[in-house]
Amino acid sequence: MAETLDLSIYVKRQDDGTAHLDLAIEGIDCAACIDEIEGGLCQLPGVVEARLNYTNHRLAVEWRDGELSPAAVVEELQRLGYRAHPFQSRLLEEEETRRAKWLLKCLAVAGFASMNIMLLAVSVWSGNVTDITPETRDFFHWLAALIALPAVAYAGQPFFQSAMGALRNGRTNMDVPIVIGILLALGMSVVETINSAEHTYFDSVIMLLFFLLCGRYLDQAMRRKTRTVAGNLASYRAEVAHKIEGNGEVVLVPTAALKAGDRVLVRPGERVAVDGVVVSGSSEIDESLVTGETAHRAVRAESQVYAGSMNYNGTLTLRVTAAGKGTLLDEVERLLENAAAAKSRYVQLADRVARIYAPIVHTAAALTAMAWIAVGASVHDALITAISVLIITCPCALALAVPVVQVVASGALFRAGVFLNAGDAFERLAKVDTIVFDKTGTLTLPTMSVVNAADLEPALLQAASRLALSSHHPLAAAVAKMAQDRRPYDDVVEEPGQGVRAIVDSIEMRLGSPVFCCAEGMAKEAAASDPTASVIAFSWGDRRIILLVRQALRPDAVAVVTDLRRRGFDCRILSGDRPEAVAPIAAALGIEMWRGGCKPAEKIEALEALKADGHKVLMVGDGLNDAPALAAAHVSLSPISAADLTQAQADAVFLGDRLKPVQETIEISRRAHSLMRQNLGVALVYNVIAVPLAFFGYVTPLVAALAMSGSSTLVTLNALRARGRSPVLAPAEPATPADPLPASQGA
Amino acid sequence: MEVLIYLVPMALLLGLTGLAAFMWSLKDGQYDDVQGAAVRVLSDDDIRK
């Protein structure tokens, strides 16, 4: 290794003289890796402990400070066959972990309480129909109260907090009727216990809590799993930069270690890792991953450059600017703010149901009380019946209906290589009827490739690609990808700005600009056939070929877009690239509606226009310039290669080189959405049966327990169907925009 | 039925012990790496030294 990476900013020094480093490990595939990694590292001098977490593929290493450099740990892992990336746990992830632990504690308390109370309750139920003495029953009721009150106070916190939060903001959510139901049932049961009555509802309350907490915990666990993998992927991608120290020395550091004002060296063929201003040097840079524009931009002193740009032909010295500075970023941030504010107005399906549900249930309870008083029952009996209506309608199944489907469906998405950022994205994805794609990096691959490989003589192509392995030019990297023999030729000479040459079997081989290879005539012909591609020439003795390099379509882009169009989705392209570069892509995909040269604000305008026509738009994009459009769209997706800011705006992120996940995401979301509505329907049917029973006073604690657990189980089992895969090419129902809400949600 | 006076608190106590054990194991980090725990039991690192 010529250069070693300076990892010192990731090392945590501890009080007992040890240093600690967290690493995300790539390449763990079996249990034997645990021993190999831990055993291997423990043999390094100074290592105190190495512990691999097999679940999230993270390694914690501790060594006596000063005896070992962190780079040595990474090198040892490399030798063992694993790639290690320094990992900095993100605040958001830590927060989720803490919350998951808290939910698990609440779940444990609710589980303990519900088992013990059920033990007492079953005795009372069976005693009530046989020969339980009132003293024993009272004793059991008091015991149940003793367990239930502290248990609810502890395990109910997630619901109390969420309901309070919603009420404070003047909204209601599903937790509001839940909390009201729980508190009333508890209060009534305590009163009934004091009156030594026959029925109390401690068991219903605590069982309800237990079921709901199960749902919450599963939801949380799924999201945490996704976050963990996303966190690892982010650290795999973490970039490095050559920092120029005060004394002029150049060291390789992770970009996280750079501060505003630092100076960074960017060589030709390297990706710019930070936002900055050019101090000296001039070059051409490819900003396609930032703006979508595939034509190169010339930069010189005082030019602004953005992270993610590729430096082509000159060495640049940059001054790092603080994050979020620069004309493009400023505009993006400003647009983002507006777009995000507009989006937060979307109300989730479950909350929409809750808005209608809560008043209806509470009115029903009030009517029950009045009806009973009107027919001459005592106030006590009327109140008891009214409260039993509230208990039986406490929306256990309703509150589980949506989250359980979300858990199962996001598991299915996870397997398809899609990570969900927002839980409510399913509902929005299911309603999509228009799909707007960005071109560069979304429909096309983020890296360059040789597009005319099929027309070339295989032997020459292989020779060219093997020679390209020795070049540092970014275009050569595309050619080098084709090499089957990964051994570079010996004695290759790189002529800066022209190409590489080598003598192989006493014949000279050259790869580079057409002039360098004496192939200008051929190059002109080839360039005329594909004006957007970059041209590379290769000569071997007197044989010559021309390689056309550009960003190729994702391998399955044509199939996926054709299929989506066949199903009635309106597919469009909004690109920041020149119209000449967009036209051939649109033609290849059969997309008629496309625009090139769009600025971020113009993309938003186009989306707003679609929105005004009543379309629900799915935006798929990756560049920094797409971030505002992603936030403005009804729902959004981005590939994992997208800029960080853009990924953060997308509702879901997909992995890999294929476009297929876009199609799968829509399919899974539609299935999930229909299951959610089915589940809400089940919950409604349950209420339709249960409310009249409660109204006429037939609901005993036993009936309540059976009805609640029955409907919750049914809803959960139904949600499991979101796992299954429907045959992908089955004719799907035509995309019907804006399905009316099912009437079922009203009760 | 006086036996209930002893039996019910005993049942509760047993349940509470279980709950306390779970809380301890959670705090101890035993659920941080559930997949790892499942495979580590098969490794013979205890006889390596």
mmCIF file of N, CA and C in Angstrom, chain A residues 671-733:
data_model
loop_
_atom_site.group_PDB
_atom_site.id
_atom_site.type_symbol
_atom_site.label_atom_id
_atom_site.label_comp_id
_atom_site.label_asym_id
_atom_site.label_seq_id
_atom_site.Cartn_x
_atom_site.Cartn_y
_atom_site.Cartn_z
ATOM 1 N N ARG A 671 -49.955 -3.908 -3.209
ATOM 2 C CA ARG A 671 -50.478 -5.048 -2.462
ATOM 3 C C ARG A 671 -50.653 -4.648 -0.995
ATOM 4 N N ALA A 672 -49.624 -3.948 -0.462
ATOM 5 C CA ALA A 672 -49.682 -3.540 0.943
ATOM 6 C C ALA A 672 -50.882 -2.634 1.180
ATOM 7 N N HIS A 673 -51.102 -1.718 0.240
ATOM 8 C CA HIS A 673 -52.187 -0.769 0.437
ATOM 9 C C HIS A 673 -53.534 -1.472 0.429
ATOM 10 N N SER A 674 -53.694 -2.458 -0.474
ATOM 11 C CA SER A 674 -54.989 -3.141 -0.510
ATOM 12 C C SER A 674 -55.164 -3.980 0.762
ATOM 13 N N LEU A 675 -54.050 -4.537 1.279
ATOM 14 C CA LEU A 675 -54.161 -5.289 2.533
ATOM 15 C C LEU A 675 -54.506 -4.364 3.697
ATOM 16 N N MET A 676 -53.941 -3.165 3.687
ATOM 17 C CA MET A 676 -54.258 -2.207 4.744
ATOM 18 C C MET A 676 -55.751 -1.921 4.753
ATOM 19 N N ARG A 677 -56.294 -1.748 3.547
ATOM 20 C CA ARG A 677 -57.721 -1.430 3.490
ATOM 21 C C ARG A 677 -58.577 -2.632 3.880
ATOM 22 N N GLN A 678 -58.112 -3.822 3.474
ATOM 23 C CA GLN A 678 -58.819 -5.030 3.918
ATOM 24 C C GLN A 678 -58.834 -5.110 5.438
ATOM 25 N N ASN A 679 -57.657 -4.834 6.024
ATOM 26 C CA ASN A 679 -57.533 -4.907 7.474
ATOM 27 C C ASN A 679 -58.446 -3.902 8.153
ATOM 28 N N LEU A 680 -58.501 -2.707 7.597
ATOM 29 C CA LEU A 680 -59.401 -1.711 8.164
ATOM 30 C C LEU A 680 -60.836 -2.200 8.045
ATOM 31 N N GLY A 681 -61.126 -2.915 6.942
ATOM 32 C CA GLY A 681 -62.451 -3.491 6.755
ATOM 33 C C GLY A 681 -62.757 -4.533 7.823
ATOM 34 N N VAL A 682 -61.778 -5.399 8.092
ATOM 35 C CA VAL A 682 -61.949 -6.421 9.127
ATOM 36 C C VAL A 682 -62.259 -5.749 10.466
ATOM 37 N N ALA A 683 -61.475 -4.710 10.757
ATOM 38 C CA ALA A 683 -61.662 -3.997 12.027
ATOM 39 C C ALA A 683 -63.064 -3.394 12.085
ATOM 40 N N LEU A 684 -63.544 -2.946 10.929
ATOM 41 C CA LEU A 684 -64.877 -2.345 10.894
ATOM 42 C C LEU A 684 -65.957 -3.397 11.149
ATOM 43 N N VAL A 685 -65.835 -4.547 10.468
ATOM 44 C CA VAL A 685 -66.821 -5.609 10.646
ATOM 45 C C VAL A 685 -66.888 -6.004 12.125
ATOM 46 N N TYR A 686 -65.705 -6.095 12.735
ATOM 47 C CA TYR A 686 -65.639 -6.415 14.151
ATOM 48 C C TYR A 686 -66.450 -5.402 14.966
ATOM 49 N N ASN A 687 -66.263 -4.119 14.630
ATOM 50 C CA ASN A 687 -66.978 -3.090 15.370
ATOM 51 C C ASN A 687 -68.478 -3.149 15.145
ATOM 52 N N VAL A 688 -68.856 -3.458 13.891
ATOM 53 C CA VAL A 688 -70.283 -3.524 13.565
ATOM 54 C C VAL A 688 -70.963 -4.603 14.409
ATOM 55 N N ILE A 689 -70.222 -5.708 14.647
ATOM 56 C CA ILE A 689 -70.795 -6.766 15.466
ATOM 57 C C ILE A 689 -70.733 -6.416 16.956
ATOM 58 N N ALA A 690 -69.585 -5.844 17.352
ATOM 59 C CA ALA A 690 -69.345 -5.660 18.783
ATOM 60 C C ALA A 690 -70.149 -4.515 19.382
ATOM 61 N N VAL A 691 -70.306 -3.424 18.615
ATOM 62 C CA VAL A 691 -70.947 -2.247 19.205
ATOM 63 C C VAL A 691 -72.400 -2.526 19.630
ATOM 64 N N PRO A 692 -73.231 -3.165 18.750
ATOM 65 C CA PRO A 692 -74.602 -3.451 19.208
ATOM 66 C C PRO A 692 -74.629 -4.348 20.443
ATOM 67 N N LEU A 693 -73.711 -5.349 20.486
ATOM 68 C CA LEU A 693 -73.645 -6.215 21.674
ATOM 69 C C LEU A 693 -73.379 -5.383 22.920
ATOM 70 N N ALA A 694 -72.403 -4.480 22.793
ATOM 71 C CA ALA A 694 -72.057 -3.641 23.951
ATOM 72 C C ALA A 694 -73.216 -2.705 24.286
ATOM 73 N N PHE A 695 -73.865 -2.216 23.239
ATOM 74 C CA PHE A 695 -74.968 -1.276 23.435
ATOM 75 C C PHE A 695 -76.063 -1.916 24.287
ATOM 76 N N PHE A 696 -76.348 -3.191 23.991
ATOM 77 C CA PHE A 696 -77.410 -3.845 24.753
ATOM 78 C C PHE A 696 -76.910 -4.490 26.042
ATOM 79 N N GLY A 697 -75.633 -4.251 26.364
ATOM 80 C CA GLY A 697 -75.126 -4.687 27.661
ATOM 81 C C GLY A 697 -74.754 -6.149 27.739
ATOM 82 N N TYR A 698 -74.485 -6.792 26.565
ATOM 83 C CA TYR A 698 -74.109 -8.205 26.601
ATOM 84 C C TYR A 698 -72.616 -8.418 26.738
ATOM 85 N N VAL A 699 -71.845 -7.323 26.727
ATOM 86 C CA VAL A 699 -70.395 -7.503 26.733
ATOM 87 C C VAL A 699 -69.883 -7.700 28.144
ATOM 88 N N THR A 700 -69.358 -8.893 28.395
ATOM 89 C CA THR A 700 -68.682 -9.161 29.658
ATOM 90 C C THR A 700 -67.181 -9.087 29.369
ATOM 91 N N PRO A 701 -66.356 -9.044 30.421
ATOM 92 C CA PRO A 701 -64.906 -9.022 30.185
ATOM 93 C C PRO A 701 -64.454 -10.191 29.327
ATOM 94 N N LEU A 702 -65.112 -11.365 29.483
ATOM 95 C CA LEU A 702 -64.719 -12.529 28.685
ATOM 96 C C LEU A 702 -64.957 -12.268 27.208
ATOM 97 N N VAL A 703 -66.127 -11.726 26.866
ATOM 98 C CA VAL A 703 -66.442 -11.424 25.470
ATOM 99 C C VAL A 703 -65.446 -10.402 24.924
ATOM 100 N N ALA A 704 -65.143 -9.382 25.744
ATOM 101 C CA ALA A 704 -64.209 -8.344 25.299
ATOM 102 C C ALA A 704 -62.845 -8.951 24.989
ATOM 103 N N ALA A 705 -62.370 -9.839 25.872
ATOM 104 C CA ALA A 705 -61.059 -10.445 25.671
ATOM 105 C C ALA A 705 -61.039 -11.267 24.394
ATOM 106 N N LEU A 706 -62.087 -12.081 24.186
ATOM 107 C CA LEU A 706 -62.144 -12.916 22.987
ATOM 108 C C LEU A 706 -62.206 -12.063 21.721
ATOM 109 N N ALA A 707 -63.068 -11.060 21.742
ATOM 110 C CA ALA A 707 -63.263 -10.231 20.546
ATOM 111 C C ALA A 707 -61.983 -9.487 20.188
ATOM 112 N N MET A 708 -61.330 -8.938 21.201
ATOM 113 C CA MET A 708 -60.125 -8.154 20.926
ATOM 114 C C MET A 708 -58.998 -9.004 20.380
ATOM 115 N N SER A 709 -58.737 -10.136 21.071
ATOM 116 C CA SER A 709 -57.607 -10.939 20.599
ATOM 117 C C SER A 709 -57.952 -11.568 19.260
ATOM 118 N N GLY A 710 -59.220 -11.928 19.071
ATOM 119 C CA GLY A 710 -59.631 -12.512 17.795
ATOM 120 C C GLY A 710 -59.400 -11.568 16.638
ATOM 121 N N SER A 711 -59.868 -10.331 16.769
ATOM 122 C CA SER A 711 -59.747 -9.402 15.635
ATOM 123 C C SER A 711 -58.286 -9.030 15.398
ATOM 124 N N SER A 712 -57.506 -8.896 16.489
ATOM 125 C CA SER A 712 -56.094 -8.559 16.316
ATOM 126 C C SER A 712 -55.350 -9.666 15.596
ATOM 127 N N THR A 713 -55.656 -10.914 15.960
ATOM 128 C CA THR A 713 -54.978 -12.037 15.315
ATOM 129 C C THR A 713 -55.332 -12.097 13.837
ATOM 130 N N LEU A 714 -56.603 -11.876 13.543
ATOM 131 C CA LEU A 714 -57.059 -11.933 12.158
ATOM 132 C C LEU A 714 -56.323 -10.886 11.321
ATOM 133 N N VAL A 715 -56.230 -9.683 11.852
ATOM 134 C CA VAL A 715 -55.580 -8.584 11.136
ATOM 135 C C VAL A 715 -54.104 -8.911 10.902
ATOM 136 N N THR A 716 -53.448 -9.468 11.928
ATOM 137 C CA THR A 716 -52.024 -9.784 11.801
ATOM 138 C C THR A 716 -51.799 -10.875 10.770
ATOM 139 N N LEU A 717 -52.637 -11.911 10.814
ATOM 140 C CA LEU A 717 -52.483 -13.002 9.844
ATOM 141 C C LEU A 717 -52.699 -12.489 8.426
ATOM 142 N N ASN A 718 -53.680 -11.641 8.256
ATOM 143 C CA ASN A 718 -53.951 -11.094 6.931
ATOM 144 C C ASN A 718 -52.748 -10.298 6.428
ATOM 145 N N ALA A 719 -52.091 -9.578 7.361
ATOM 146 C CA ALA A 719 -50.944 -8.757 6.972
ATOM 147 C C ALA A 719 -49.800 -9.611 6.461
ATOM 148 N N LEU A 720 -49.695 -10.837 6.961
ATOM 149 C CA LEU A 720 -48.594 -11.697 6.528
ATOM 150 C C LEU A 720 -48.647 -11.963 5.028
ATOM 151 N N ARG A 721 -49.825 -11.775 4.428
ATOM 152 C CA ARG A 721 -49.940 -12.033 2.990
ATOM 153 C C ARG A 721 -49.132 -11.033 2.170
ATOM 154 N N ALA A 722 -48.730 -9.925 2.802
ATOM 155 C CA ALA A 722 -47.926 -8.942 2.072
ATOM 156 C C ALA A 722 -46.545 -9.495 1.737
ATOM 157 N N ARG A 723 -46.162 -10.607 2.368
ATOM 158 C CA ARG A 723 -44.861 -11.202 2.076
ATOM 159 C C ARG A 723 -44.805 -11.800 0.688
ATOM 160 N N GLY A 724 -45.891 -12.513 0.337
ATOM 161 C CA GLY A 724 -45.910 -13.311 -0.883
ATOM 162 C C GLY A 724 -45.661 -12.458 -2.107
ATOM 163 N N ARG A 725 -45.102 -13.081 -3.149
ATOM 164 C CA ARG A 725 -44.855 -12.347 -4.382
ATOM 165 C C ARG A 725 -45.906 -12.761 -5.394
ATOM 166 N N SER A 726 -46.536 -11.787 -6.005
ATOM 167 C CA SER A 726 -47.437 -12.134 -7.083
ATOM 168 C C SER A 726 -46.562 -12.276 -8.324
ATOM 169 N N PRO A 727 -46.980 -13.102 -9.305
ATOM 170 C CA PRO A 727 -46.180 -13.217 -10.524
ATOM 171 C C PRO A 727 -45.995 -11.821 -11.122
ATOM 172 N N VAL A 728 -44.742 -11.491 -11.405
ATOM 173 C CA VAL A 728 -44.408 -10.104 -11.711
ATOM 174 C C VAL A 728 -45.095 -9.598 -12.964
ATOM 175 N N LEU A 729 -45.234 -10.481 -13.963
ATOM 176 C CA LEU A 729 -45.742 -9.969 -15.231
ATOM 177 C C LEU A 729 -47.243 -10.175 -15.401
ATOM 178 N N ALA A 730 -47.905 -10.605 -14.339
ATOM 179 C CA ALA A 730 -49.348 -10.765 -14.442
ATOM 180 C C ALA A 730 -49.972 -9.416 -14.758
ATOM 181 N N PRO A 731 -50.981 -9.421 -15.628
ATOM 182 C CA PRO A 731 -51.589 -8.135 -15.962
ATOM 183 C C PRO A 731 -52.180 -7.495 -14.702
ATOM 184 N N ALA A 732 -51.609 -6.405 -14.320
ATOM 185 C CA ALA A 732 -52.095 -5.738 -13.116
ATOM 186 C C ALA A 732 -53.312 -4.904 -13.468
ATOM 187 N N GLU A 733 -54.051 -4.552 -12.478
ATOM 188 C CA GLU A 733 -55.217 -3.708 -12.712
ATOM 189 C C GLU A 733 -54.718 -2.352 -13.216
#
